[in-house]
Short mmCIF file of C-alpha atoms and ligand atoms in Angstrom, two decimals:
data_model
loop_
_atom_site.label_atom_id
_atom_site.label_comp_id
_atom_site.label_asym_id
_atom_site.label_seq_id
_atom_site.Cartn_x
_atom_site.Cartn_y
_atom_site.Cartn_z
CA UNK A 263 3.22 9.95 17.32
CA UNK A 264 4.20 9.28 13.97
CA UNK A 265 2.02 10.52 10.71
CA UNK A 266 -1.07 8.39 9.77
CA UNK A 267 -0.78 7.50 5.68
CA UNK A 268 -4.08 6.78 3.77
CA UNK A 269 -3.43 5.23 0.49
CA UNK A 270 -6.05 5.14 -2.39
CA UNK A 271 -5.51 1.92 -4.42
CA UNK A 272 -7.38 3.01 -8.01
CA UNK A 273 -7.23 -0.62 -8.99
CA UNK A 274 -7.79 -0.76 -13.32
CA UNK A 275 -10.30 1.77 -12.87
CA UNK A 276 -10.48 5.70 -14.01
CA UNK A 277 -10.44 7.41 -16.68
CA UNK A 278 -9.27 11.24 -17.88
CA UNK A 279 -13.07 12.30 -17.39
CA UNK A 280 -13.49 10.56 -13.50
CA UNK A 281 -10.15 10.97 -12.37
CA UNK A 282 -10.79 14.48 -12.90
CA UNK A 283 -14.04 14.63 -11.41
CA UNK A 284 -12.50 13.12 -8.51
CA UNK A 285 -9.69 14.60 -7.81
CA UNK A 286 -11.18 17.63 -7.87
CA UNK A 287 -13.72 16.45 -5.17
CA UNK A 288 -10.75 14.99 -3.07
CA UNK A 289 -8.42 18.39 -3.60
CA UNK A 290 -11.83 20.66 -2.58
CA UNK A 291 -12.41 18.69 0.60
CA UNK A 292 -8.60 17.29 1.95
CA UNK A 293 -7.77 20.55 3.38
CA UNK A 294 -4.50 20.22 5.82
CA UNK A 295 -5.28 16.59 6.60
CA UNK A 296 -3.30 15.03 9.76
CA UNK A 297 -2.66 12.54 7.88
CA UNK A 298 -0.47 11.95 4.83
CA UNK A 299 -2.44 11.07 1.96
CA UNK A 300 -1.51 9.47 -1.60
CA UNK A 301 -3.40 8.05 -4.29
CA UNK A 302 -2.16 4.92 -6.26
CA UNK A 303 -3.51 5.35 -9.93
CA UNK A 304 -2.79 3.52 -12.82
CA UNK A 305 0.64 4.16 -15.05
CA UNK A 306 -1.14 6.00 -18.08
CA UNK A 307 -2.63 8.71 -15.66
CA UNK A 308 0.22 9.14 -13.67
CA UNK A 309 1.11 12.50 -15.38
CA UNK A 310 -2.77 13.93 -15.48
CA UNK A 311 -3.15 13.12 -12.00
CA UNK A 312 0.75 14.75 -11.09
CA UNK A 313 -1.14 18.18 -12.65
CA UNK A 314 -4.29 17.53 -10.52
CA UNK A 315 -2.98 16.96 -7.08
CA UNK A 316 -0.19 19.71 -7.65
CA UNK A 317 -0.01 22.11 -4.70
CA UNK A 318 -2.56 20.40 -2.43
CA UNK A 319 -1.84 17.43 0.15
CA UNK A 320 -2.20 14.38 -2.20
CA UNK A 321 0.65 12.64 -3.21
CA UNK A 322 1.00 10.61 -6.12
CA UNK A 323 1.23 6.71 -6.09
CA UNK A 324 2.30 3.90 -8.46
CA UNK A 325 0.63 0.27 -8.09
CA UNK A 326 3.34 -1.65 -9.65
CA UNK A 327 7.28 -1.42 -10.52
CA UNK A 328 9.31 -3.60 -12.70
CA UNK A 329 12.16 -5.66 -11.35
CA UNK A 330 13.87 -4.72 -14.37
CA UNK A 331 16.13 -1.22 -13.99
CA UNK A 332 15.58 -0.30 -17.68
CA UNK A 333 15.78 -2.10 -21.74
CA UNK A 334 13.92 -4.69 -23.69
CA UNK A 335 11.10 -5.61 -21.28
CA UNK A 336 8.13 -4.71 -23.81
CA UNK A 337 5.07 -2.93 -21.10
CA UNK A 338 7.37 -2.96 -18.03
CA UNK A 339 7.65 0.66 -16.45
CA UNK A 340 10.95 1.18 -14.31
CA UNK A 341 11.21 2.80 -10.97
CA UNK A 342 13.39 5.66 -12.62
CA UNK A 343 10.33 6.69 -14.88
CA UNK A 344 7.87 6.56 -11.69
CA UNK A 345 10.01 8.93 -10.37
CA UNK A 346 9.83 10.60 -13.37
CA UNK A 347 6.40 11.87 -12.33
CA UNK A 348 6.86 12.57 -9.27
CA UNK A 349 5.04 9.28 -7.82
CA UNK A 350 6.32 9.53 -3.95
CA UNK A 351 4.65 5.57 -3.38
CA UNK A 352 4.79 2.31 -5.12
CA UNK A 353 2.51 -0.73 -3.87
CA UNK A 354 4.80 -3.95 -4.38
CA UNK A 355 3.17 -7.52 -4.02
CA UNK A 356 -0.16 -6.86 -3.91
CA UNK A 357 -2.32 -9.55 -3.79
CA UNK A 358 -3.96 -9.67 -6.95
CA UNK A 359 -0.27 -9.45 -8.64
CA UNK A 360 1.01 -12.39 -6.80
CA UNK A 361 -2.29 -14.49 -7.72
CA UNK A 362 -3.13 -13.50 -11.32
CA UNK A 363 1.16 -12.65 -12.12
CA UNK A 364 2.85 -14.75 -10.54
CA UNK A 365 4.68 -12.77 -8.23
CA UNK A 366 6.68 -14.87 -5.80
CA UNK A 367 8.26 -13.47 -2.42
CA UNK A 368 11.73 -12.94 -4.20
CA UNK A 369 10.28 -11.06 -7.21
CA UNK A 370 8.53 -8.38 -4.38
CA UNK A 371 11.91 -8.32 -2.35
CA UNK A 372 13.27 -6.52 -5.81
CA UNK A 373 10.09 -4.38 -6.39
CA UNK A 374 10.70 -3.01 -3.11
CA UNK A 375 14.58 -2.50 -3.79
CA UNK A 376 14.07 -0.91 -7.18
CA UNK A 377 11.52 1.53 -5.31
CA UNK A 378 14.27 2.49 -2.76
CA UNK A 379 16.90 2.77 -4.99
CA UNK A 380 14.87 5.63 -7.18
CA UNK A 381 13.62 7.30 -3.48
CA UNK A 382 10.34 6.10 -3.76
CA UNK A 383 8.28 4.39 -0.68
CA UNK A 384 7.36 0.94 -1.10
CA UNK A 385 3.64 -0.27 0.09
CA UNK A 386 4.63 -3.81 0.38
CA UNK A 387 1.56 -5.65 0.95
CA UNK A 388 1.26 -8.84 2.46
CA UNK A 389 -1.62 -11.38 3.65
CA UNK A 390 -2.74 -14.59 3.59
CA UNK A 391 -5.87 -16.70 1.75
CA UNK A 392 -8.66 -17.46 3.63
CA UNK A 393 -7.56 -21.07 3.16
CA UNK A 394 -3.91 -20.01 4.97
CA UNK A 395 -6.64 -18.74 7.36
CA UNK A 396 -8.65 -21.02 8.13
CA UNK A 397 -5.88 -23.60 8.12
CA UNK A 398 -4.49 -21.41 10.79
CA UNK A 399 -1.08 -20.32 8.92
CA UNK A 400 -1.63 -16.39 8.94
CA UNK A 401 1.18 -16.04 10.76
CA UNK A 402 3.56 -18.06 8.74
CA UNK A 403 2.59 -16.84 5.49
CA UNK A 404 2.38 -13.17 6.40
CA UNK A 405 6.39 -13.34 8.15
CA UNK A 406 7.43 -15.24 4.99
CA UNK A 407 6.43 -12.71 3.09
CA UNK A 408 7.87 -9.77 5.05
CA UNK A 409 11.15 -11.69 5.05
CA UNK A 410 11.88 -11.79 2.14
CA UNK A 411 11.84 -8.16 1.56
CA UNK A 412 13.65 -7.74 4.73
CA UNK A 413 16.17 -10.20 3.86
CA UNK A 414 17.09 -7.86 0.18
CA UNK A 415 16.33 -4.38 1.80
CA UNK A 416 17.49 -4.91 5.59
CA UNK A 417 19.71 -1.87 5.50
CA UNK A 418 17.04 0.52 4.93
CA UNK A 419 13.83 -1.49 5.63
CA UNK A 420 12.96 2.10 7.71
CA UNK A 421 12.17 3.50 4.50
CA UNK A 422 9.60 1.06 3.68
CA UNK A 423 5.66 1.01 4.19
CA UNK A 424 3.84 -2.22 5.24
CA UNK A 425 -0.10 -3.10 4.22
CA UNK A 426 -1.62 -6.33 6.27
CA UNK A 427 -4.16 -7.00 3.52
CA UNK A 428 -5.89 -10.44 4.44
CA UNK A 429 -6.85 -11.48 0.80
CA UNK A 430 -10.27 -12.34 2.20
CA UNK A 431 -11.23 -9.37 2.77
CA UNK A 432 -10.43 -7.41 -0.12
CA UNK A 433 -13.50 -6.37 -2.52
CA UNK A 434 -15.42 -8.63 -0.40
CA UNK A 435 -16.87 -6.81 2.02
CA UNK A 436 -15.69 -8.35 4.95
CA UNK A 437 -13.06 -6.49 6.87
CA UNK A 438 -10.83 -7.86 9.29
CA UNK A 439 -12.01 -7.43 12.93
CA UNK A 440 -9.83 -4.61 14.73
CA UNK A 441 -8.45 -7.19 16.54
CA UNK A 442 -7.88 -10.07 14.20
CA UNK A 443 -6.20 -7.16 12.17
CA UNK A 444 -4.64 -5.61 15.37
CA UNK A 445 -2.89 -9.42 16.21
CA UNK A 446 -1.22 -9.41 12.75
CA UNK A 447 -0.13 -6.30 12.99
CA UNK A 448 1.80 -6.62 15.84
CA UNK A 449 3.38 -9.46 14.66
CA UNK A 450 4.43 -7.32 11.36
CA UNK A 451 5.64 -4.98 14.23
CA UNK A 452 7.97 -7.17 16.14
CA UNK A 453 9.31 -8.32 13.07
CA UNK A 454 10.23 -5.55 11.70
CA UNK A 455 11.50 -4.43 15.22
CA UNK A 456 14.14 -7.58 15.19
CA UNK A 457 14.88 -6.46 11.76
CA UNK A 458 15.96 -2.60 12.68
CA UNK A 459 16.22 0.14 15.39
CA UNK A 460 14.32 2.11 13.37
CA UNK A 461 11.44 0.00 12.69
CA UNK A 462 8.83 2.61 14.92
CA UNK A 463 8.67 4.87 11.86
CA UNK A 464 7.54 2.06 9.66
CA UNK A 465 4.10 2.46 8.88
CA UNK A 466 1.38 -0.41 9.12
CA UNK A 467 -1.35 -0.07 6.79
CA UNK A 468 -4.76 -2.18 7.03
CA UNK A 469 -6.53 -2.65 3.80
CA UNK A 470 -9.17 -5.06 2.34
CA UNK A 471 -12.80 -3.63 2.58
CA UNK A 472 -11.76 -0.60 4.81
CA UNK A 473 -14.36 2.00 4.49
CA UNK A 474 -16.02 5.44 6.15
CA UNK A 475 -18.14 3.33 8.48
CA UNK A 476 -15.08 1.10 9.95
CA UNK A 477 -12.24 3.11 9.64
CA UNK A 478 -12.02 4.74 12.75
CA UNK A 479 -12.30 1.27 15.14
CA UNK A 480 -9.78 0.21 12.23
CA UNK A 481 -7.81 3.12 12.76
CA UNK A 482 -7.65 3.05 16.81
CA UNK A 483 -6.02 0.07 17.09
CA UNK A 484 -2.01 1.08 18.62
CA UNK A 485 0.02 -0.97 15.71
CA UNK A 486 -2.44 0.50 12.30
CA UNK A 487 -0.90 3.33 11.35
CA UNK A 488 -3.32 3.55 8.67
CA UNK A 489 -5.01 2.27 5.29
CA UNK A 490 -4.77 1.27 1.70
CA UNK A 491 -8.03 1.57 0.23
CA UNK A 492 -9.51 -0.54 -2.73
CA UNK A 493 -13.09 0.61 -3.36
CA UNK A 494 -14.02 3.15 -1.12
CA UNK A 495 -10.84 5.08 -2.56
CA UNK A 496 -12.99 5.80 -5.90
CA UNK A 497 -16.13 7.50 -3.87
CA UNK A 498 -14.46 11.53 -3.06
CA UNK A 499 -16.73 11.75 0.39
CA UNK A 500 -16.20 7.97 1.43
CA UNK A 501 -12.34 8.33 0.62
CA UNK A 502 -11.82 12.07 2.31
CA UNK A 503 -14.20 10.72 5.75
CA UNK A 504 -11.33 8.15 5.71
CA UNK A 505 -8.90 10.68 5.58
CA UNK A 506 -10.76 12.47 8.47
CA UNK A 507 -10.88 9.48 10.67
CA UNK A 508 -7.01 9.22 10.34
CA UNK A 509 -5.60 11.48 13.25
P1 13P H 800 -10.95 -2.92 -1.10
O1 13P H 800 -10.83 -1.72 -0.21
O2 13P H 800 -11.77 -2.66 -2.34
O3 13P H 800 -11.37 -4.15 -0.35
O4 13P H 800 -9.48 -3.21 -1.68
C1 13P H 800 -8.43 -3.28 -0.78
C2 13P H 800 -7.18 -3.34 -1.55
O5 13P H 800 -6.88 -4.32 -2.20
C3 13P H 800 -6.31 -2.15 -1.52
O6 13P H 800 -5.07 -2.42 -2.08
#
C-alpha cells in the first residue's frame, strides 16, 4: 500500500516565536510516523522552518508558486528559489487563491508545471462551491479542474499530489461525509487512471475541516490517501493525532 501524506496548510498565520514553539512540539512527538508528513508555511519562514524540521520526518512545504520562471514580477517567488530551501511540496490552486486571486484552471496547470520542472510535488487542490454543490455540478467542476493540469503535465501527472477540498467545508467546520468525500475521490481516481498507468501512486488528499476527531473515518475510506490540513495543522497534539491516525 502506498505511503499516507499529511499536509499542514499554515494559511497567513505564524510567526518566528509560534512556528518555533510548534515545531518543536511537532518534531518531539512525530517520531517515525507511517506516514509522510510536510508542513506548508508561508514564503518568509521557509528558511527558519528548513533549520527546524532538519533531521526529523517533516518535510517542508510551499503554499504558492509563480507561473513566472524568474525577472520583473515584483513579490512573485519562483519554483527555483522554493527549491532553494529545500521545500519538497507546493500547494497549487487552492481555493482561496482561485477566489480572492483570480486563479483560473490554466494559471494552476502552470503552477503545477513550474513545480515539476524544479522537482518539487505539486498539491493541486481542487473542489467545488457549495452553490456547484447544491446545484449538483461537483463532478463537473472538480474534472474541469483536474484537466486542465492533466492536459499541461500529462507526461508526468505520476509525480503530482491531488487534494479534494470541497470549498464548503474549509474553516467551516463542516467536513465532508466519508462518503460524499469517498464518491469524489474516486472520480479524481478514475480520472487520473485514464490519464496514466501510473496513476495508483498518485496520492488523494481530503482537506476542509479535517481534524483529530474525524480523521480516521476520513482516513479509512480506500481512495483518501490522506489530508491537507487548514486549522487543526496549527494545534502540535491535534496535528501529530492526525499524523497517528494516518497508517
Ligand atoms: P481547514 O482544515 O482549516 O478547514 O482548512 C482546510 C484547507 O484549506 C487546507 O488547505
Amino acid at each position: 500500500m502506498k505511503k499516507k501524506l499529511i499536509a499542514g496548510n499554515w494559511k497567513m498565520n505564524g510567526g518566528l516565536a509560534a512556528n518555533e514553539a510548534l515545531v518543536q512540539a511537532l518534531r518531539a512527538g512525530v517520531g517515525a510516523p507511517a506516514c509522510a508528513v510536510a508542513l506548508c508555511v508561508p514564503a518568509p519562514y521557509l528558511a527558519q522552518v528548513r533549520e527546524l524540521c532538519a533531521g526529523s520526518a517533516l518535510n517542508l512545504g510551499a503554499q504558492d508558486v509563480s507561473v513566472h520562471e524568474q525577472g520583473a514580477y515584483t513579490g512573485e517567488v519562483s519554483a527555483a528559489m522554493l527549491r532553494d530551501f529545500g521545500v519538497r511540496y507546493c500547494i497549487v490552486g487552492h481555493s482561496e487563491r482561485r477566489q480572492y486571486h483570480g486563479e483560473t484552471d490554466a494559471t494552476v496547470a502552470v503552477k503545477a508545471q513550474r513545480a515539476l520542472a524544479a522537482g518539487i510535488t505539486p498539491i493541486v487542490c481542487v473542489g467545488e462551491t457549495l452553490a456547484e454543490r447544491e446545484a449538483g455540478h461537483t463532478e463537473d467542476v472538480v474534472k474541469r479542474q483536474l484537466a486542465a493540469v492533466i492536459h499541461l503535465n500529462g507526461h508526468c501527472i505520476s509525480e503530482i499530489v491531488v487534494a479534494y477540498e470541497p470549498v464548503w467545508a474549509i474553516g467551516t467546520g463542516k467536513t465532508a461525509t466519508p462518503a460524499q468525500a469517498q464518491t469524489v475521490h474516486a472520480l479524481l481516481r478514475a480520472q487520473l487512471h485514464a490519464a496514466s498507468e501510473k496513476s495508483d501512486r498518485i496520492a488523494l488528499l481530503y482537506g476542509g475541516s479535517m481534524n483529530a476527531a474525524n480523521a480516521s473515518e476520513l482516513l479509512a475510506q480506500p481512495d483518501i490517501d490522506g489530508g491537507l490540513i487548514g486549522g487543526a495543522s496549527l494545534k502540535a497534539p491535534d496535528f501529530l493525532s492526525i499524523i497517528a491516525a494516518a497508517r
